[in-house]
């Protein structure tokens, strides 16, 4: 195993967190992962497994040993009859989607990017959208971990169920996840329908839209009147087979996803950053040029789009019925901000689940994500948003900006105490701790 004792700096995608690990390791086997954990203990260092650095918070940051799992990838077992697939934890979602496609399988739901590692995405409660579907962690059937003493353990709903309940969304606090068994579904095609609609109308129809579509979400530019409504529904057969809506031609994918949504929007953002007073007008302009598109495509090519324009984000899950209140308050708050907002607000939905630290634990949820272009001030906006969602018991995404601490979070999660107990059993000395965990879980 390669151990690099240099003070190479770690930085996340958004540039909102940095760290100087005392040591970097790139293990290539479970034995090497266990050895890295034992070596860290012998040196009195803490350990954090790294994903792809796509959390906005410092959840992955460490001043101890940084475990780079990019050499620990690939599917190790797959049963195409049951859909159960075991994958090494450092595999990216992109690589997983490609390998699953080759097996005629797919993830039942995904978020909007695929560069995260499997373990990174699962550990922070990454989710997509769909009122009848849970976040990615609801697709986990089993986990294997290396614990603080270097031992390798497996857990599932029937084997060490408390460890499983905690580690499904474990914030990297229970141990190093080495592999994950996911319940996948047969590969499927989505019919994507995206079109602008007045925000009022979308809010009036919100429940029907959420219930009536497999995957429903909308984007709202906070100075504009229109929302971009995305409805993705499963259809039989492969994309573009006779009689169905065709996929987008390659040139149009390139034009819309790369040129318009990344290069063009990026240019508007840079203009807004240089001339902040133009931002409300640029934001209204972005809202007014939204156009419709309908196409069919393999599921992950609909869920996932390239995100090249960098931003900072906060996202809260609220009880679904509270969405109208939050949007109304945001509409009032945004025009009063000292620094205008360049990016749209994204709204998604999820079914209730039973995972202890899931943001959708025990309640049907609406997710509200707010963003600001990189380099533009965001603190005031994010603080006001937090004050609004606090009124409806909002729970922050573990990988996105928020200021909540253990005292506030314990009141939001009925199984918080159980999580802390499972953590202290698995990691009594806090070997996998860091400053973020100290804040959100307490000492
Ligand atoms: C552009 C962009 C788009 C996004 N879209 C979505 C979205 O659609 N939906 C959504 O919910 N979120 C979204 N996110 C947030 C993102 O999915 C999460 O923050 C996710 O955790 C990032 O995964 P990662 O691999 O980068 O993990 P990192 O951020 O590197 O790490 C996350 C956590 O996982 C832990 N970890 C990693 N590997 C292991 C392991 N093997 N064992 C134990 N712990 C481990 C780390 O220690 C850390 O605590 C987005 C983020 C960005 C930047």
Short mmCIF file of C-alpha atoms and ligand atoms in Angstrom, two decimals:
data_model
loop_
_atom_site.label_atom_id
_atom_site.label_comp_id
_atom_site.label_asym_id
_atom_site.label_seq_id
_atom_site.Cartn_x
_atom_site.Cartn_y
_atom_site.Cartn_z
CA UNK A 1 0.00 0.00 0.00
CA UNK A 2 1.22 3.48 -0.83
CA UNK A 3 1.51 5.71 2.24
CA UNK A 4 2.31 9.33 1.48
CA UNK A 5 3.49 11.16 4.61
CA UNK A 6 3.33 14.60 2.97
CA UNK A 7 1.00 17.43 3.94
CA UNK A 8 -0.89 17.45 0.67
CA UNK A 9 -3.96 19.61 0.99
CA UNK A 10 -7.42 18.12 0.54
CA UNK A 11 -10.09 20.40 -0.94
CA UNK A 12 -13.72 19.70 -1.76
CA UNK A 13 -15.38 20.34 -5.16
CA UNK A 14 -17.06 23.56 -4.04
CA UNK A 15 -13.92 24.94 -2.37
CA UNK A 16 -15.86 25.34 0.90
CA UNK A 17 -13.69 22.91 2.90
CA UNK A 18 -9.97 22.17 3.03
CA UNK A 19 -7.79 19.99 5.23
CA UNK A 20 -4.19 18.96 5.61
CA UNK A 21 -4.16 15.24 6.40
CA UNK A 22 -1.12 14.06 8.33
CA UNK A 23 -0.96 11.01 6.06
CA UNK A 24 -2.55 9.76 2.83
CA UNK A 25 -3.14 6.07 2.10
CA UNK A 26 -4.45 4.40 -1.04
CA UNK A 27 -5.41 0.84 -0.01
CA UNK A 28 -6.23 -1.74 -2.67
CA UNK A 29 -7.67 -4.53 -0.53
CA UNK A 30 -9.75 -4.99 2.60
CA UNK A 31 -6.58 -6.15 4.40
CA UNK A 32 -4.84 -2.90 3.45
CA UNK A 33 -7.82 -0.87 4.67
CA UNK A 34 -7.71 -2.73 8.00
CA UNK A 35 -3.92 -2.21 8.20
CA UNK A 36 -4.34 1.53 7.56
CA UNK A 37 -6.87 1.80 10.40
CA UNK A 38 -4.60 -0.15 12.80
CA UNK A 39 -1.54 1.92 11.80
CA UNK A 40 -3.49 5.11 12.39
CA UNK A 41 -4.46 3.88 15.86
CA UNK A 42 -0.83 3.00 16.62
CA UNK A 43 0.18 6.56 15.66
CA UNK A 44 -2.70 8.12 17.60
CA UNK A 45 -4.26 9.50 14.40
CA UNK A 46 -7.89 9.67 13.32
CA UNK A 47 -9.02 8.23 9.97
CA UNK A 48 -11.49 9.45 7.31
CA UNK A 49 -12.37 7.58 4.16
CA UNK A 50 -12.54 9.97 1.22
CA UNK A 51 -15.19 9.91 -1.46
CA UNK A 52 -15.05 12.25 -4.44
CA UNK A 53 -15.09 15.42 -2.31
CA UNK A 54 -18.55 16.47 -3.49
CA UNK A 55 -19.92 17.28 -0.07
CA UNK A 56 -20.16 21.00 0.56
CA UNK A 57 -19.60 20.51 4.30
CA UNK A 58 -16.33 19.40 5.87
CA UNK A 59 -17.85 15.97 6.56
CA UNK A 60 -14.91 14.19 4.86
CA UNK A 61 -12.13 16.49 6.14
CA UNK A 62 -9.38 15.06 8.33
CA UNK A 63 -6.15 16.12 9.95
CA UNK A 64 -5.35 12.44 10.49
CA UNK A 65 -5.17 9.69 7.88
CA UNK A 66 -6.98 10.29 4.59
CA UNK A 67 -8.00 7.01 3.00
CA UNK A 68 -8.19 7.42 -0.77
CA UNK A 69 -10.37 4.55 -1.99
CA UNK A 70 -10.00 5.23 -5.71
CA UNK A 71 -8.04 1.97 -6.04
CA UNK A 72 -10.82 -0.04 -4.38
CA UNK A 73 -13.52 -0.27 -7.03
CA UNK A 74 -15.77 -2.55 -9.07
CA UNK A 75 -18.68 -4.94 -8.72
CA UNK A 76 -17.70 -8.16 -6.94
CA UNK A 77 -21.00 -10.10 -7.14
CA UNK A 78 -24.25 -9.72 -9.03
CA UNK A 79 -27.42 -11.78 -9.17
CA UNK A 80 -29.46 -10.60 -12.13
CA UNK A 81 -32.46 -12.62 -10.91
CA UNK A 82 -32.78 -10.90 -7.50
CA UNK A 83 -31.04 -7.67 -8.51
CA UNK A 84 -28.63 -7.94 -5.57
CA UNK A 85 -25.28 -6.44 -6.50
CA UNK A 86 -22.21 -6.09 -4.27
CA UNK A 87 -19.86 -3.25 -5.09
CA UNK A 88 -16.61 -2.00 -3.57
CA UNK A 89 -17.06 1.28 -1.74
CA UNK A 90 -14.69 3.44 -3.82
CA UNK A 91 -16.57 2.80 -7.08
CA UNK A 92 -18.09 5.95 -8.54
CA UNK A 93 -21.80 6.00 -9.33
CA UNK A 94 -20.84 6.58 -12.96
CA UNK A 95 -18.80 3.37 -13.08
CA UNK A 96 -21.53 1.53 -11.17
CA UNK A 97 -24.24 2.70 -13.61
CA UNK A 98 -22.12 1.55 -16.55
CA UNK A 99 -21.43 -1.87 -15.01
CA UNK A 100 -25.08 -2.31 -14.02
CA UNK A 101 -26.13 -1.41 -17.57
CA UNK A 102 -23.97 -4.25 -18.86
CA UNK A 103 -25.84 -6.63 -16.52
CA UNK A 104 -29.28 -5.35 -17.58
CA UNK A 105 -29.73 -3.69 -14.17
CA UNK A 106 -30.03 -0.15 -12.81
CA UNK A 107 -30.32 1.83 -9.59
CA UNK A 108 -34.02 2.45 -8.86
CA UNK A 109 -33.33 6.14 -8.25
CA UNK A 110 -30.36 8.50 -8.46
CA UNK A 111 -29.45 12.10 -7.70
CA UNK A 112 -28.48 14.54 -10.40
CA UNK A 113 -24.76 13.78 -10.67
CA UNK A 114 -22.79 10.53 -10.79
CA UNK A 115 -19.25 11.46 -9.79
CA UNK A 116 -19.70 10.57 -6.11
CA UNK A 117 -18.37 7.28 -4.81
CA UNK A 118 -20.94 4.72 -3.73
CA UNK A 119 -19.91 5.01 -0.06
CA UNK A 120 -19.61 8.80 -0.18
CA UNK A 121 -23.09 9.20 -1.62
CA UNK A 122 -24.66 6.70 0.81
CA UNK A 123 -22.95 8.02 3.93
CA UNK A 124 -24.47 11.49 3.61
CA UNK A 125 -27.98 10.41 2.59
CA UNK A 126 -27.80 11.34 -1.09
CA UNK A 127 -31.22 11.24 -2.74
CA UNK A 128 -32.97 11.81 -6.02
CA UNK A 129 -36.66 12.50 -6.38
CA UNK A 130 -39.84 10.42 -6.36
CA UNK A 131 -42.74 10.41 -3.90
CA UNK A 132 -42.83 6.61 -3.87
CA UNK A 133 -39.06 6.17 -3.60
CA UNK A 134 -36.53 6.71 -0.84
CA UNK A 135 -32.98 8.03 -1.02
CA UNK A 136 -30.10 5.90 -2.29
CA UNK A 137 -29.51 4.32 1.13
CA UNK A 138 -32.97 2.68 1.04
CA UNK A 139 -31.54 0.49 -1.74
CA UNK A 140 -28.89 -1.01 0.60
CA UNK A 141 -29.37 -4.67 1.58
CA UNK A 142 -26.05 -5.21 3.31
CA UNK A 143 -22.78 -3.50 4.25
CA UNK A 144 -19.26 -4.60 5.06
CA UNK A 145 -17.14 -2.38 7.23
CA UNK A 146 -13.72 -2.21 8.85
CA UNK A 147 -14.24 -1.02 12.42
CA UNK A 148 -11.90 0.99 14.63
CA UNK A 149 -10.08 -2.10 15.94
CA UNK A 150 -9.34 -3.19 12.37
CA UNK A 151 -11.92 -6.02 12.40
CA UNK A 152 -14.04 -6.64 9.31
CA UNK A 153 -17.79 -7.03 9.93
CA UNK A 154 -20.86 -7.55 7.80
CA UNK A 155 -24.27 -6.18 8.71
CA UNK A 156 -27.79 -6.28 7.33
CA UNK A 157 -31.36 -6.09 8.59
CA UNK A 158 -30.87 -9.53 10.16
CA UNK A 159 -27.14 -9.51 11.10
CA UNK A 160 -26.07 -6.79 13.55
CA UNK A 161 -29.23 -4.83 12.72
CA UNK A 162 -28.32 -1.83 14.91
CA UNK A 163 -25.00 -1.36 13.18
CA UNK A 164 -26.83 -1.66 9.86
CA UNK A 165 -29.50 0.87 10.85
CA UNK A 166 -26.79 3.35 11.80
CA UNK A 167 -24.26 2.70 9.03
CA UNK A 168 -26.67 2.94 6.10
CA UNK A 169 -26.36 6.72 6.51
CA UNK A 170 -23.39 6.74 8.82
CA UNK A 171 -21.51 9.98 8.03
CA UNK A 172 -18.33 7.88 7.97
CA UNK A 173 -18.62 7.69 11.77
CA UNK A 174 -19.04 3.94 12.25
CA UNK A 175 -16.09 2.60 10.28
CA UNK A 176 -14.73 2.33 6.77
CA UNK A 177 -17.39 0.85 4.50
CA UNK A 178 -15.58 -1.63 2.28
CA UNK A 179 -18.49 -2.93 0.22
CA UNK A 180 -22.18 -2.41 -0.21
CA UNK A 181 -24.87 -4.81 -1.41
CA UNK A 182 -27.56 -2.91 -3.27
CA UNK A 183 -30.98 -4.07 -4.40
CA UNK A 184 -31.03 -3.01 -8.04
CA UNK A 185 -33.91 -3.19 -10.52
CA UNK A 186 -34.08 -4.31 -14.15
CA UNK A 187 -32.71 -1.59 -16.45
CA UNK A 188 -35.47 0.83 -17.41
CA UNK A 189 -36.22 3.70 -19.76
CA UNK A 190 -37.52 7.08 -18.68
CA UNK A 191 -39.75 9.40 -20.63
CA UNK A 192 -38.45 12.83 -19.66
CA UNK A 193 -40.77 15.80 -19.93
CA UNK A 194 -39.39 19.20 -18.95
CA UNK A 195 -41.32 22.42 -19.42
CA UNK A 196 -41.76 25.85 -17.87
CA UNK A 197 -44.91 26.46 -15.86
CA UNK A 198 -45.96 29.41 -13.67
CA UNK A 199 -44.76 28.83 -10.10
CA UNK A 200 -48.24 29.44 -8.60
CA UNK A 201 -49.68 26.71 -10.78
CA UNK A 202 -46.93 24.26 -9.81
CA UNK A 203 -47.51 24.93 -6.12
CA UNK A 204 -51.28 24.49 -6.49
CA UNK A 205 -50.75 21.17 -8.27
CA UNK A 206 -47.77 20.12 -6.16
CA UNK A 207 -49.31 17.04 -4.51
CA UNK A 208 -50.85 15.78 -7.74
CA UNK A 209 -47.54 16.29 -9.59
CA UNK A 210 -45.57 14.54 -6.85
CA UNK A 211 -48.01 11.62 -6.67
CA UNK A 212 -48.69 11.35 -10.38
CA UNK A 213 -45.12 11.03 -11.63
CA UNK A 214 -42.39 8.50 -10.87
CA UNK A 215 -39.81 11.28 -10.51
CA UNK A 216 -41.02 14.85 -10.17
CA UNK A 217 -38.97 17.97 -9.44
CA UNK A 218 -38.92 21.63 -10.27
CA UNK A 219 -36.45 24.47 -10.42
CA UNK A 220 -37.45 28.01 -9.61
CA UNK A 221 -35.34 31.11 -10.35
CA UNK A 222 -36.16 33.18 -7.27
CA UNK A 223 -36.73 36.48 -9.17
CA UNK A 224 -38.77 34.90 -11.97
CA UNK A 225 -42.39 33.76 -12.29
CA UNK A 226 -41.75 30.45 -13.98
CA UNK A 227 -40.63 27.11 -12.66
CA UNK A 228 -38.98 24.47 -14.82
CA UNK A 229 -40.99 21.33 -14.12
CA UNK A 230 -39.33 17.97 -14.71
CA UNK A 231 -41.48 14.85 -14.93
CA UNK A 232 -39.66 11.58 -15.51
CA UNK A 233 -41.79 8.47 -15.93
CA UNK A 234 -40.94 4.85 -16.62
CA UNK A 235 -41.95 3.50 -20.01
CA UNK A 236 -41.71 0.00 -21.43
CA UNK A 237 -39.05 -0.89 -23.98
CA UNK A 238 -35.73 0.66 -24.86
CA UNK A 239 -35.36 4.40 -25.57
CA UNK A 240 -36.57 5.32 -29.02
CA UNK A 241 -38.10 1.96 -29.94
CA UNK A 242 -40.86 2.10 -32.54
CA UNK A 243 -43.74 4.36 -31.64
CA UNK A 244 -42.09 5.93 -28.60
CA UNK A 245 -40.65 9.41 -28.14
CA UNK A 246 -37.04 9.40 -29.46
CA UNK A 247 -33.92 10.15 -27.40
CA UNK A 248 -32.34 13.59 -27.86
CA UNK A 249 -29.94 13.53 -30.79
CA UNK A 250 -26.27 13.81 -29.73
CA UNK A 251 -25.95 17.39 -31.06
CA UNK A 252 -28.99 18.52 -29.05
CA UNK A 253 -27.72 16.87 -25.86
CA UNK A 254 -24.44 18.67 -26.37
CA UNK A 255 -26.15 21.98 -27.17
CA UNK A 256 -28.61 21.92 -24.27
CA UNK A 257 -26.60 20.26 -21.52
CA UNK A 258 -23.11 21.52 -22.30
CA UNK A 259 -23.59 24.81 -24.16
CA UNK A 260 -26.82 26.23 -22.69
CA UNK A 261 -26.88 24.78 -19.17
CA UNK A 262 -23.16 24.91 -18.50
CA UNK A 263 -21.17 27.21 -20.80
CA UNK A 264 -24.03 29.72 -21.32
CA UNK A 265 -25.28 29.69 -17.75
CA UNK A 266 -21.67 29.87 -16.53
CA UNK A 267 -21.12 33.02 -18.63
CA UNK A 268 -24.26 34.62 -17.12
CA UNK A 269 -23.01 33.70 -13.64
CA UNK A 270 -19.61 35.27 -14.29
CA UNK A 271 -21.33 38.42 -15.55
CA UNK A 272 -23.50 38.47 -12.42
CA UNK A 273 -20.47 38.02 -10.19
CA UNK A 274 -18.72 40.94 -11.91
CA UNK A 275 -21.89 43.12 -11.82
CA UNK A 276 -24.02 41.91 -8.89
CA UNK A 277 -26.66 44.56 -9.53
CA UNK A 278 -27.54 42.77 -12.78
CA UNK A 279 -28.25 39.48 -11.00
CA UNK A 280 -32.03 39.83 -10.52
CA UNK A 281 -32.40 40.70 -14.22
CA UNK A 282 -30.09 37.85 -15.29
CA UNK A 283 -32.03 35.51 -13.05
CA UNK A 284 -35.35 36.65 -14.58
CA UNK A 285 -33.81 36.25 -18.04
CA UNK A 286 -32.73 32.67 -17.23
CA UNK A 287 -36.27 31.97 -16.07
CA UNK A 288 -37.85 33.46 -19.22
CA UNK A 289 -35.75 31.44 -21.70
CA UNK A 290 -36.62 28.07 -20.21
CA UNK A 291 -37.83 25.81 -22.97
CA UNK A 292 -39.60 22.48 -23.20
CA UNK A 293 -38.08 19.14 -24.14
CA UNK A 294 -39.40 15.60 -24.21
CA UNK A 295 -37.27 12.54 -24.83
CA UNK A 296 -36.73 8.95 -23.79
CA UNK A 297 -33.42 7.66 -22.50
CA UNK A 298 -31.86 4.98 -20.29
CA UNK A 299 -32.68 5.95 -16.69
CA UNK A 300 -29.27 7.14 -15.49
CA UNK A 301 -28.82 9.33 -18.60
CA UNK A 302 -31.99 11.18 -17.57
CA UNK A 303 -31.26 11.43 -13.84
CA UNK A 304 -27.69 12.63 -14.29
CA UNK A 305 -26.57 15.82 -16.04
CA UNK A 306 -23.14 17.49 -16.15
CA UNK A 307 -22.56 20.20 -13.51
CA UNK A 308 -19.59 22.26 -14.56
CA UNK A 309 -20.60 25.61 -13.08
CA UNK A 310 -19.41 25.57 -9.47
CA UNK A 311 -21.67 26.68 -6.64
CA UNK A 312 -22.34 26.43 -2.93
CA UNK A 313 -25.48 24.70 -1.72
CA UNK A 314 -27.68 24.16 1.28
CA UNK A 315 -30.57 21.71 1.25
CA UNK A 316 -33.21 20.88 3.82
CA UNK A 317 -35.85 18.18 3.96
CA UNK A 318 -39.19 19.38 5.34
CA UNK A 319 -42.51 17.58 5.82
CA UNK A 320 -44.02 17.58 2.33
CA UNK A 321 -47.04 19.61 3.39
CA UNK A 322 -44.75 22.46 4.51
CA UNK A 323 -43.33 23.17 1.06
CA UNK A 324 -45.81 25.97 0.26
CA UNK A 325 -44.91 27.80 3.47
CA UNK A 326 -41.16 27.58 2.77
CA UNK A 327 -41.46 28.80 -0.82
CA UNK A 328 -43.74 31.69 0.21
CA UNK A 329 -41.24 32.76 2.89
CA UNK A 330 -38.29 32.42 0.50
CA UNK A 331 -40.12 34.56 -2.06
CA UNK A 332 -40.48 37.26 0.57
CA UNK A 333 -36.89 36.93 1.80
CA UNK A 334 -34.90 36.81 -1.46
CA UNK A 335 -35.68 40.35 -2.75
CA UNK A 336 -34.58 41.75 0.64
CA UNK A 337 -31.14 40.11 0.60
CA UNK A 338 -28.14 42.44 0.49
CA UNK A 339 -26.50 40.13 -2.05
CA UNK A 340 -28.69 38.85 -4.88
CA UNK A 341 -28.96 35.18 -5.80
CA UNK A 342 -27.79 33.84 -9.15
CA UNK A 343 -28.84 30.20 -8.97
CA UNK A 344 -32.29 28.57 -9.01
CA UNK A 345 -33.95 26.77 -6.10
CA UNK A 346 -34.49 23.04 -6.64
CA UNK A 347 -37.45 21.14 -5.17
CA UNK A 348 -37.65 17.34 -4.97
CA UNK A 349 -39.68 14.78 -3.05
CA UNK A 350 -39.10 11.44 -1.31
CA UNK A 351 -41.05 8.75 0.51
CA UNK A 352 -40.69 8.30 4.25
CA UNK A 353 -38.08 5.72 5.35
CA UNK A 354 -36.83 4.13 8.56
CA UNK A 355 -33.08 4.87 8.40
CA UNK A 356 -31.99 6.47 11.67
CA UNK A 357 -30.20 9.52 10.22
CA UNK A 358 -32.15 9.78 7.00
CA UNK A 359 -33.48 13.27 6.30
CA UNK A 360 -36.73 11.54 5.27
CA UNK A 361 -36.93 9.44 8.46
CA UNK A 362 -40.56 8.81 9.32
CA UNK A 363 -42.08 11.45 7.07
CA UNK A 364 -42.91 12.09 3.43
CA UNK A 365 -40.51 14.82 2.51
CA UNK A 366 -39.97 17.73 0.19
CA UNK A 367 -36.35 18.72 -0.37
CA UNK A 368 -35.57 22.39 -0.96
CA UNK A 369 -32.07 23.11 -2.22
CA UNK A 370 -30.75 26.66 -2.48
CA UNK A 371 -27.56 27.54 -4.29
CA UNK A 372 -25.27 30.49 -4.88
CA UNK A 373 -22.65 30.85 -7.61
CA UNK A 374 -19.13 30.29 -6.39
CA UNK A 375 -17.42 33.47 -5.23
CA UNK A 376 -20.69 35.31 -4.50
CA UNK A 377 -21.72 35.93 -0.87
CA UNK A 378 -24.15 33.30 0.39
CA UNK A 379 -24.15 33.40 4.20
CA UNK A 380 -27.08 35.82 4.64
CA UNK A 381 -29.21 33.85 2.14
CA UNK A 382 -28.39 30.52 3.76
CA UNK A 383 -29.02 31.91 7.28
CA UNK A 384 -32.46 33.22 6.30
CA UNK A 385 -33.29 29.93 4.64
CA UNK A 386 -32.28 28.07 7.80
CA UNK A 387 -34.49 30.30 9.91
CA UNK A 388 -37.46 29.55 7.60
CA UNK A 389 -37.01 25.78 7.51
CA UNK A 390 -36.42 25.71 11.28
CA UNK A 391 -40.09 26.68 11.69
CA UNK A 392 -41.16 23.43 10.04
CA UNK A 393 -38.57 21.08 11.63
CA UNK A 394 -36.34 21.06 8.54
CA UNK A 395 -33.49 18.55 8.50
CA UNK A 396 -30.28 19.53 6.68
CA UNK A 397 -28.62 17.32 4.07
CA UNK A 398 -25.51 15.96 5.80
CA UNK A 399 -23.31 16.86 2.85
CA UNK A 400 -24.61 20.38 2.25
CA UNK A 401 -24.05 23.67 4.07
CA UNK A 402 -25.84 24.10 7.40
CA UNK A 403 -25.04 25.34 10.88
CA UNK A 404 -26.94 22.88 13.07
CA UNK A 405 -25.24 21.14 15.97
CA UNK A 406 -25.92 17.96 17.96
CA UNK A 407 -28.35 19.69 20.33
CA UNK A 408 -30.55 20.92 17.46
CA UNK A 409 -30.21 17.75 15.40
CA UNK A 410 -31.06 15.40 18.25
CA UNK A 411 -34.48 17.08 18.47
CA UNK A 412 -35.07 16.43 14.76
CA UNK A 413 -34.20 12.72 14.70
CA UNK A 414 -36.15 10.35 16.96
CA UNK A 415 -33.39 7.68 16.70
CA UNK A 416 -30.46 10.09 17.26
CA UNK A 417 -29.65 8.50 20.63
CA UNK A 418 -29.66 5.03 19.07
CA UNK A 419 -27.24 6.24 16.42
CA UNK A 420 -24.88 7.61 19.09
CA UNK A 421 -25.05 4.30 20.97
CA UNK A 422 -24.23 2.30 17.83
CA UNK A 423 -21.37 4.67 17.12
CA UNK A 424 -19.85 4.37 20.57
CA UNK A 425 -20.04 0.57 20.34
CA UNK A 426 -18.40 0.50 16.89
CA UNK A 427 -15.89 3.28 17.53
CA UNK A 428 -15.50 3.89 21.30
CA UNK A 429 -12.44 6.12 20.90
CA UNK A 430 -13.67 8.27 18.03
CA UNK A 431 -11.05 6.92 15.62
CA UNK A 432 -13.26 8.03 12.70
CA UNK A 433 -14.02 11.44 14.17
CA UNK A 434 -13.43 14.89 12.76
CA UNK A 435 -14.51 18.44 13.59
CA UNK A 436 -17.74 18.18 11.58
CA UNK A 437 -18.80 15.03 13.46
CA UNK A 438 -17.98 16.69 16.77
CA UNK A 439 -20.36 19.49 15.84
CA UNK A 440 -23.23 17.38 14.50
CA UNK A 441 -22.95 14.35 16.81
CA UNK A 442 -21.41 15.92 19.90
CA UNK A 443 -18.35 14.77 21.79
C1 LIG B 1 -22.67 19.23 -8.14
C2 LIG B 1 -23.27 18.43 -7.01
C3 LIG B 1 -24.48 17.79 -7.18
C4 LIG B 1 -25.06 17.06 -6.15
N1 LIG B 1 -26.26 16.46 -6.34
C5 LIG B 1 -26.86 15.80 -5.30
C6 LIG B 1 -28.14 15.21 -5.46
O1 LIG B 1 -28.73 15.21 -6.54
N2 LIG B 1 -28.70 14.63 -4.36
C7 LIG B 1 -28.09 14.62 -3.14
O2 LIG B 1 -28.66 14.12 -2.18
N3 LIG B 1 -26.85 15.12 -2.99
C8 LIG B 1 -26.23 15.71 -4.04
N4 LIG B 1 -24.97 16.22 -3.87
C9 LIG B 1 -24.27 15.98 -2.60
C10 LIG B 1 -23.44 14.69 -2.69
O3 LIG B 1 -24.17 13.61 -3.23
C11 LIG B 1 -23.00 14.24 -1.29
O4 LIG B 1 -22.40 15.30 -0.61
C12 LIG B 1 -22.07 13.02 -1.34
O5 LIG B 1 -21.70 12.69 -0.03
C13 LIG B 1 -20.81 13.25 -2.11
O6 LIG B 1 -20.17 12.01 -2.32
P1 LIG B 1 -18.60 11.92 -2.38
O7 LIG B 1 -18.22 10.61 -2.96
O8 LIG B 1 -18.03 13.13 -3.00
O9 LIG B 1 -18.26 11.85 -0.81
P2 LIG B 1 -17.40 12.85 0.08
O10 LIG B 1 -18.05 14.16 0.10
O11 LIG B 1 -15.98 12.75 -0.30
O12 LIG B 1 -17.61 12.14 1.50
C14 LIG B 1 -18.87 12.12 2.11
C15 LIG B 1 -18.81 11.32 3.41
O13 LIG B 1 -18.70 9.94 3.10
C16 LIG B 1 -17.66 9.37 3.88
N5 LIG B 1 -17.13 8.23 3.18
C17 LIG B 1 -16.69 8.15 1.91
N6 LIG B 1 -16.29 6.89 1.64
C18 LIG B 1 -16.50 6.17 2.76
C19 LIG B 1 -16.29 4.82 3.11
N7 LIG B 1 -15.78 3.94 2.26
N8 LIG B 1 -16.60 4.43 4.37
C20 LIG B 1 -17.12 5.30 5.26
N9 LIG B 1 -17.33 6.59 4.98
C21 LIG B 1 -17.03 7.01 3.75
C22 LIG B 1 -16.67 10.51 4.03
O14 LIG B 1 -15.77 10.28 5.10
C23 LIG B 1 -17.61 11.63 4.29
O15 LIG B 1 -18.02 11.59 5.62
C24 LIG B 1 -24.37 16.95 -4.90
C25 LIG B 1 -23.13 17.57 -4.73
C26 LIG B 1 -22.57 18.30 -5.78
C27 LIG B 1 -21.24 18.97 -5.58
#
